[in-house]
Coordinates of C-alpha atoms in Angstrom, one line a residue:
M1 CA 0.9 -10.8 13.9
G2 CA 4.4 -9.9 15.2
L3 CA 7.3 -9.9 13.2
N4 CA 9.2 -13.1 14.6
K5 CA 10.8 -13.1 10.8
K6 CA 14.0 -13.7 10.1
S7 CA 15.5 -9.9 8.5
V8 CA 18.6 -9.1 6.8
D9 CA 19.8 -8.6 10.2
D10 CA 19.4 -12.4 10.7
I11 CA 21.6 -13.4 8.0
N12 CA 24.9 -14.4 6.9
V13 CA 25.4 -13.1 3.1
K14 CA 29.3 -12.7 2.6
G15 CA 30.1 -14.2 -0.5
K16 CA 26.3 -15.4 -1.5
R17 CA 24.0 -14.6 -4.1
V18 CA 21.1 -13.0 -2.5
L19 CA 17.9 -12.7 -4.7
V20 CA 15.8 -9.0 -3.2
R21 CA 12.1 -9.1 -4.2
C22 CA 11.9 -5.1 -4.6
D23 CA 8.6 -3.0 -5.3
F24 CA 10.2 -1.0 -8.4
N25 CA 6.4 -0.3 -10.0
V26 CA 7.0 3.5 -9.9
P27 CA 5.0 6.0 -12.1
L28 CA 7.2 6.9 -15.3
K29 CA 6.2 9.8 -17.8
N30 CA 7.9 9.3 -21.1
G31 CA 10.2 7.3 -19.7
E32 CA 10.9 8.7 -17.1
I33 CA 10.5 8.0 -12.9
T34 CA 8.0 10.9 -12.2
D35 CA 8.6 9.6 -8.0
E36 CA 11.4 7.6 -6.7
T37 CA 9.5 7.1 -3.4
R38 CA 9.9 3.3 -4.0
I39 CA 13.0 3.2 -5.1
V40 CA 14.4 5.2 -1.8
A41 CA 12.6 3.0 0.5
A42 CA 14.1 0.2 -0.9
L43 CA 18.3 1.5 -0.4
P44 CA 18.4 0.7 3.2
T45 CA 18.4 -3.3 2.6
I46 CA 19.9 -3.5 -0.6
N47 CA 23.2 -0.8 1.4
K48 CA 23.0 -3.2 3.9
L49 CA 23.1 -6.4 1.6
I50 CA 26.1 -4.4 -0.2
A51 CA 27.9 -3.7 3.2
D52 CA 28.0 -7.6 4.3
G53 CA 29.2 -8.5 0.8
G54 CA 26.2 -10.4 -0.6
K55 CA 26.3 -10.3 -4.6
V56 CA 22.9 -8.4 -4.6
I57 CA 20.1 -9.5 -7.2
L58 CA 17.0 -7.2 -7.6
C59 CA 13.7 -7.7 -9.1
S60 CA 10.4 -6.8 -9.3
H61 CA 7.3 -5.9 -11.5
L62 CA 6.8 -2.5 -12.8
G63 CA 3.2 -1.9 -14.6
K64 CA 0.0 -4.5 -15.2
V65 CA 1.8 -5.3 -18.7
K66 CA -1.2 -6.6 -20.5
N67 CA -0.4 -6.6 -24.0
G68 CA 3.4 -8.2 -23.1
P69 CA 6.7 -7.3 -22.9
N70 CA 7.6 -4.0 -24.4
E71 CA 10.2 -1.3 -23.5
G72 CA 7.4 1.0 -21.5
E73 CA 7.4 -1.3 -18.7
S74 CA 11.4 -2.1 -18.4
L75 CA 13.0 -1.9 -15.4
A76 CA 15.6 -0.1 -17.6
P77 CA 14.9 3.7 -15.8
V78 CA 15.2 1.9 -12.7
A79 CA 18.3 0.3 -13.0
K80 CA 19.6 4.0 -14.1
R81 CA 18.2 6.0 -10.9
L82 CA 19.5 2.8 -8.8
S83 CA 22.7 3.7 -10.4
E84 CA 22.9 6.7 -9.3
K85 CA 21.6 6.3 -5.4
L86 CA 23.9 3.7 -5.0
G87 CA 26.7 5.7 -5.9
K88 CA 27.8 2.2 -8.3
E89 CA 27.1 0.5 -11.1
V90 CA 23.6 -1.2 -11.3
N91 CA 24.1 -4.2 -14.1
F92 CA 20.7 -4.1 -15.5
V93 CA 19.7 -7.5 -17.3
A94 CA 17.5 -6.3 -20.3
D95 CA 16.3 -9.8 -21.3
Y96 CA 12.9 -10.5 -21.1
N97 CA 12.8 -14.1 -20.3
V98 CA 14.1 -12.6 -16.6
T99 CA 15.8 -15.5 -15.5
G100 CA 17.9 -16.7 -19.3
E101 CA 21.2 -17.2 -20.1
A102 CA 21.3 -13.2 -19.7
A103 CA 20.8 -13.4 -16.6
T104 CA 22.9 -16.7 -15.4
K105 CA 26.0 -15.1 -17.1
A106 CA 25.6 -11.9 -15.1
V107 CA 25.1 -13.5 -11.7
E108 CA 28.5 -15.6 -12.5
A109 CA 29.9 -12.6 -12.8
M110 CA 29.1 -10.7 -10.0
G111 CA 31.6 -10.3 -7.4
E112 CA 31.4 -9.5 -3.4
G113 CA 28.7 -6.0 -2.8
D114 CA 27.9 -6.1 -7.1
V115 CA 24.2 -5.2 -7.7
V116 CA 22.5 -6.9 -10.6
L117 CA 19.1 -6.0 -11.7
L118 CA 16.8 -8.3 -13.5
Q119 CA 13.8 -7.1 -15.7
N120 CA 10.2 -6.9 -15.1
T121 CA 9.6 -10.2 -13.7
R122 CA 5.8 -9.9 -15.5
F123 CA 7.7 -10.2 -18.3
R124 CA 7.6 -13.9 -17.9
G125 CA 3.5 -13.9 -18.3
A126 CA 1.0 -15.3 -15.4
E127 CA 3.9 -15.6 -12.4
E128 CA 0.9 -16.5 -10.4
T129 CA 0.1 -19.9 -12.3
K130 CA 1.1 -23.1 -12.7
N131 CA 3.9 -21.5 -15.6
G132 CA 4.6 -19.5 -12.0
E133 CA 6.5 -23.1 -10.5
A134 CA 9.3 -23.1 -13.4
F135 CA 10.0 -19.5 -13.2
S136 CA 10.1 -19.8 -9.3
K137 CA 12.8 -22.3 -9.3
E138 CA 14.5 -20.1 -12.0
L139 CA 14.6 -17.7 -9.8
A140 CA 15.8 -19.7 -6.5
D141 CA 18.8 -21.2 -9.0
L142 CA 20.6 -17.7 -9.5
A143 CA 20.4 -17.4 -5.5
D144 CA 21.7 -18.8 -1.9
V145 CA 19.6 -16.8 -0.2
Y146 CA 15.9 -14.6 -0.4
V147 CA 14.8 -12.0 1.2
C148 CA 11.8 -10.3 0.3
D149 CA 11.2 -6.6 0.8
A150 CA 8.2 -5.7 -1.6
F151 CA 5.3 -4.8 1.0
G152 CA 3.5 -3.9 -1.7
S153 CA 3.0 -7.3 -3.3
S154 CA 3.4 -9.6 -0.5
H155 CA -0.3 -9.9 -0.2
R156 CA -0.2 -11.7 -3.8
A157 CA 1.4 -15.2 -3.9
H158 CA 3.3 -15.1 -6.8
A159 CA 6.3 -16.6 -8.2
S160 CA 9.0 -13.8 -7.1
V161 CA 7.3 -13.2 -3.8
A162 CA 6.4 -16.9 -2.1
G163 CA 7.1 -19.6 -5.0
V164 CA 10.7 -19.1 -5.0
T165 CA 10.7 -19.3 -1.1
K166 CA 10.1 -23.1 -1.1
C167 CA 13.0 -23.4 -3.7
I168 CA 15.3 -21.9 -1.9
S169 CA 14.6 -23.5 1.0
E170 CA 14.6 -27.0 -0.5
K171 CA 18.2 -26.1 -1.6
G172 CA 19.5 -25.5 2.2
G173 CA 19.4 -21.9 1.6
E174 CA 17.6 -19.3 4.0
N175 CA 14.2 -16.8 3.4
A176 CA 13.8 -13.5 5.1
V177 CA 12.5 -9.7 5.0
G178 CA 14.0 -6.5 4.7
Y179 CA 14.0 -3.6 6.2
L180 CA 11.3 -2.0 4.1
M181 CA 9.1 -5.0 4.9
Q182 CA 9.7 -5.4 8.8
K183 CA 8.7 -1.8 9.2
E184 CA 5.5 -2.3 7.8
I185 CA 4.6 -5.2 9.5
D186 CA 5.6 -3.8 12.8
F187 CA 4.1 -0.6 12.6
L188 CA 0.4 -2.5 10.7
G189 CA 0.8 -5.1 13.1
N190 CA 1.1 -3.5 15.9
A191 CA -2.1 -1.0 15.4
V192 CA -4.1 -3.7 14.6
E193 CA -2.9 -6.1 17.4
N194 CA -1.9 -4.3 20.3
P195 CA -2.5 -0.3 19.6
V196 CA -1.6 2.4 21.9
R197 CA -5.1 3.5 23.1
P198 CA -7.6 5.7 22.2
F199 CA -6.9 4.2 18.9
V200 CA -8.7 5.8 16.0
A201 CA -9.6 4.2 12.2
I202 CA -10.4 6.6 9.7
L203 CA -11.6 4.7 6.3
G204 CA -12.4 6.4 3.0
G205 CA -12.0 5.7 -0.2
A206 CA -15.3 5.3 -3.2
K207 CA -16.4 1.4 -2.0
V208 CA -18.0 0.3 0.9
A209 CA -17.3 -3.2 -1.1
D210 CA -13.8 -2.6 -1.2
K211 CA -13.8 -2.1 3.1
L212 CA -16.4 -4.7 4.0
N213 CA -13.7 -7.1 5.9
V214 CA -11.5 -3.5 7.0
I215 CA -14.0 -1.9 8.4
N216 CA -15.9 -5.6 10.5
N217 CA -12.4 -6.1 11.5
L218 CA -11.4 -2.4 12.6
L219 CA -14.8 -2.0 14.4
E220 CA -13.5 -4.9 16.8
K221 CA -9.8 -3.1 17.6
C222 CA -10.5 0.0 17.3
D223 CA -12.1 2.6 20.1
T224 CA -13.5 5.1 17.2
L225 CA -13.9 4.2 13.5
I226 CA -14.7 7.4 11.3
I227 CA -16.3 6.7 7.5
G228 CA -15.6 9.7 5.1
G229 CA -15.1 9.7 1.3
G230 CA -17.6 7.7 -1.0
M231 CA -18.9 5.3 1.1
A232 CA -20.0 7.7 3.8
Y233 CA -23.2 8.0 1.5
T234 CA -23.8 4.0 1.7
F235 CA -24.1 4.8 4.9
L236 CA -26.0 7.8 5.6
K237 CA -28.5 6.2 2.7
A238 CA -28.4 3.3 5.7
R239 CA -29.7 5.6 8.2
G240 CA -32.2 6.7 6.2
L241 CA -31.5 9.9 4.9
E242 CA -31.2 11.4 1.2
V243 CA -28.5 11.6 -0.8
G244 CA -29.4 12.8 -3.7
N245 CA -26.9 11.8 -7.1
S246 CA -23.5 10.7 -4.2
L247 CA -22.2 7.6 -4.7
V248 CA -24.2 4.8 -3.0
D249 CA -23.2 1.1 -3.0
N250 CA -26.8 0.3 -2.9
E251 CA -25.9 -3.7 -2.4
K252 CA -24.9 -3.3 0.9
L253 CA -27.2 -1.0 2.8
D254 CA -28.1 -3.8 5.3
Y255 CA -23.9 -4.5 5.8
C256 CA -23.9 -0.8 7.1
K257 CA -27.3 -1.5 9.3
E258 CA -25.1 -3.9 10.7
M259 CA -22.3 -2.1 11.4
M260 CA -23.8 0.6 13.1
T261 CA -25.7 -1.7 14.9
K262 CA -22.5 -4.0 16.2
A263 CA -20.8 -0.2 16.9
V264 CA -23.6 0.5 19.3
T265 CA -23.1 -3.5 20.4
L266 CA -19.8 -3.3 21.4
G267 CA -19.7 0.3 22.7
K268 CA -17.9 1.9 19.9
K269 CA -18.0 5.6 18.1
L270 CA -18.9 5.1 15.1
L271 CA -18.6 8.7 13.0
L272 CA -20.2 9.7 10.2
P273 CA -20.5 13.5 8.1
V274 CA -22.8 16.0 9.5
D275 CA -22.2 17.9 6.4
T276 CA -21.0 17.3 2.8
C277 CA -20.2 19.6 -0.9
V278 CA -22.5 19.5 -3.1
A279 CA -22.2 19.5 -6.9
D280 CA -23.9 18.9 -9.8
H281 CA -21.8 16.9 -11.0
F282 CA -18.6 14.9 -10.3
P283 CA -15.4 16.9 -11.9
D284 CA -14.8 16.8 -15.2
P285 CA -11.5 17.0 -16.0
I286 CA -11.1 15.9 -12.4
D287 CA -8.8 18.9 -10.9
G288 CA -10.9 21.0 -13.1
P289 CA -12.7 24.0 -11.5
I290 CA -16.6 23.2 -9.7
E291 CA -18.9 25.1 -8.2
I292 CA -20.0 23.7 -4.3
Q293 CA -22.0 24.1 -1.9
V294 CA -21.8 22.6 1.7
V295 CA -25.4 21.7 3.1
G296 CA -26.3 19.3 6.3
V297 CA -26.1 15.3 5.7
D298 CA -30.0 15.8 5.9
E299 CA -30.2 18.9 3.3
I300 CA -28.9 16.6 0.5
P301 CA -30.3 18.0 -2.8
A302 CA -32.1 15.2 -5.0
D303 CA -30.6 16.6 -8.2
K304 CA -26.9 17.2 -6.5
E305 CA -23.7 14.9 -5.6
G306 CA -21.5 15.0 -2.4
L307 CA -17.9 15.0 -3.3
D308 CA -16.2 15.4 0.1
I309 CA -16.8 16.1 3.7
G310 CA -18.3 19.1 4.9
T311 CA -16.6 21.7 6.9
E312 CA -18.2 20.7 10.2
T313 CA -17.5 17.1 10.3
A314 CA -13.9 18.1 9.1
K315 CA -13.7 19.9 12.5
L316 CA -16.1 16.7 13.7
Y317 CA -13.3 14.7 12.6
A318 CA -10.0 16.7 13.6
E319 CA -11.3 16.8 17.0
A320 CA -11.6 12.9 17.4
V321 CA -8.2 12.5 16.4
K322 CA -7.0 14.9 18.8
S323 CA -6.8 12.9 22.1
A324 CA -5.5 9.9 20.1
K325 CA -3.4 7.5 20.6
T326 CA -2.9 5.4 17.4
V327 CA -4.6 6.6 14.6
V328 CA -5.2 4.1 10.8
W329 CA -6.2 6.2 8.0
N330 CA -6.5 4.8 5.1
G331 CA -8.6 6.2 1.6
P332 CA -9.5 9.6 1.2
M333 CA -12.5 12.0 2.5
G334 CA -13.6 13.4 -0.9
V335 CA -12.1 14.1 -4.7
F336 CA -8.8 14.9 -3.5
E337 CA -7.8 14.9 -6.9
N338 CA -9.2 18.5 -7.4
P339 CA -8.1 21.6 -5.4
T340 CA -12.1 22.5 -4.3
L341 CA -12.7 19.0 -3.1
A342 CA -9.8 18.5 -1.4
A343 CA -10.9 20.6 1.7
G344 CA -11.6 17.9 4.2
T345 CA -9.1 15.1 3.0
I346 CA -6.0 18.4 4.2
A347 CA -8.2 19.1 7.0
V348 CA -7.8 15.2 8.4
A349 CA -4.5 15.1 7.2
K350 CA -3.6 18.3 9.1
A351 CA -5.0 17.1 12.5
L352 CA -2.9 13.6 12.2
A353 CA 0.1 16.1 11.4
E354 CA -0.6 18.0 14.9
T355 CA -1.1 15.2 17.2
D356 CA 1.7 13.1 18.9
A357 CA -0.5 9.7 18.0
T358 CA 1.6 7.2 16.3
T359 CA 0.4 8.2 12.7
I360 CA 0.3 5.1 10.2
I361 CA -0.7 5.9 6.5
G362 CA -2.0 2.6 4.8
G363 CA -1.2 3.2 1.3
G364 CA -3.2 3.8 -2.1
D365 CA -4.6 7.3 -1.9
S366 CA -4.3 8.2 1.4
A367 CA -0.7 7.8 0.5
A368 CA -1.0 9.7 -2.4
A369 CA -2.9 12.6 -0.8
V370 CA -0.6 12.7 2.0
N371 CA 2.6 12.9 0.1
Q372 CA 0.6 15.3 -2.8
L373 CA -0.4 17.7 0.1
G374 CA 3.2 18.3 2.0
F375 CA 2.3 16.3 5.2
A376 CA 4.5 13.1 4.6
D377 CA 7.2 14.0 7.0
K378 CA 5.0 14.6 9.7
M379 CA 3.8 10.8 9.8
S380 CA 4.6 8.0 11.6
H381 CA 4.5 5.5 9.1
I382 CA 3.5 5.6 5.1
S383 CA 2.3 2.1 4.0
T384 CA 4.2 1.4 0.7
G385 CA 0.9 -0.9 -0.2
G386 CA -1.8 0.0 -0.4
G387 CA -4.1 -3.7 -1.3
A388 CA -1.4 -5.0 1.0
S389 CA -2.2 -2.7 4.0
L390 CA -5.7 -3.3 3.3
E391 CA -5.3 -7.2 3.7
F392 CA -3.6 -6.5 6.6
L393 CA -6.0 -4.6 8.2
E394 CA -8.4 -7.1 7.6
G395 CA -6.6 -9.1 9.5
K396 CA -5.5 -11.7 6.4
E397 CA -2.4 -13.3 6.3
L398 CA -0.1 -12.7 3.7
P399 CA 1.5 -14.9 1.8
G400 CA 5.0 -12.5 1.2
V401 CA 5.6 -12.4 4.8
V402 CA 3.9 -16.0 5.7
A403 CA 6.7 -17.4 3.6
A404 CA 9.7 -15.8 4.9
D405 CA 11.9 -18.2 8.0
D406 CA 11.0 -17.7 11.2
K407 CA 13.8 -16.6 13.6

């Protein structure tokens, strides 16, 4: 799935109103932003459009907004931080209607290079439902050109991601992708469709069910598939081993057997843990002290629970990464939020940091782990979208990508 889409380098925005869908879904604590990664990631596209004389109108969602609009999920803190980063005022339209009279007036008053940030798009209610059609049109009415730079939302066919593009096209405008989207699709697309081999894929996380299609798709594309995290115990049980109180998806045992058979048929390596860290129970609180022991996967006590890969498994996985030329990693190897149970995830992150391979971290918890553990600057690419990168690795087309104009 190469990127044959118009990018911000292919459009002329001088004097035009440019609506940019960003991913400003940042973590907030008491109204303060605790991690500005997503804001920083959006800057190259915004700065390019400012430099080219566009009138830059930014929009994004923030949080889940389950109980209607509220100040706790307003984009006001983002506007403040963005103003600091851009070195110029970002005019924030606080109106909960998002595209109402206040937004129209703010846009009418814009000069070239000015920046306006609209309120949280989810304040408009369900932007993915029928109501989304009116919202799509109102967003498009504010702009001449649309740029999608929100990879983390590109798997959703929402008004501000895909719906707006139809309305922009109908009035003769262009739809392009920003630099962040371009980078995501170039890295993830090339890794899956045209990898430099050997290609190693590492999948972790809790549930097999979340990664059914990813496992199936990557087995066909990669040379070695490494399984860790909670879902490894379903594979181990499918092999006939006792896994005690470890997390198991009993409905997916046959699927795991199928995948192990498929690996053999295709001549692919499927690596599973050879030892594991077990404890009496899941840590509570999650980062609290916990007593563990390392046992072989054929020696898991019936009353204990596996919570991380063991030391031998960590070595085995690190060794598999050493000879790789392309590595994609999605999902931690254990309960990485706990210092005692982070060893497996750290070992894999360290192996990726030390290899010369192209290393791609597929968003979500694995991105959080790499950032928290201090390995972020050693990776070729860290995806900003958890769900989006998973769907991409499944081989699905993403609405936010499809909606952009072809070159």
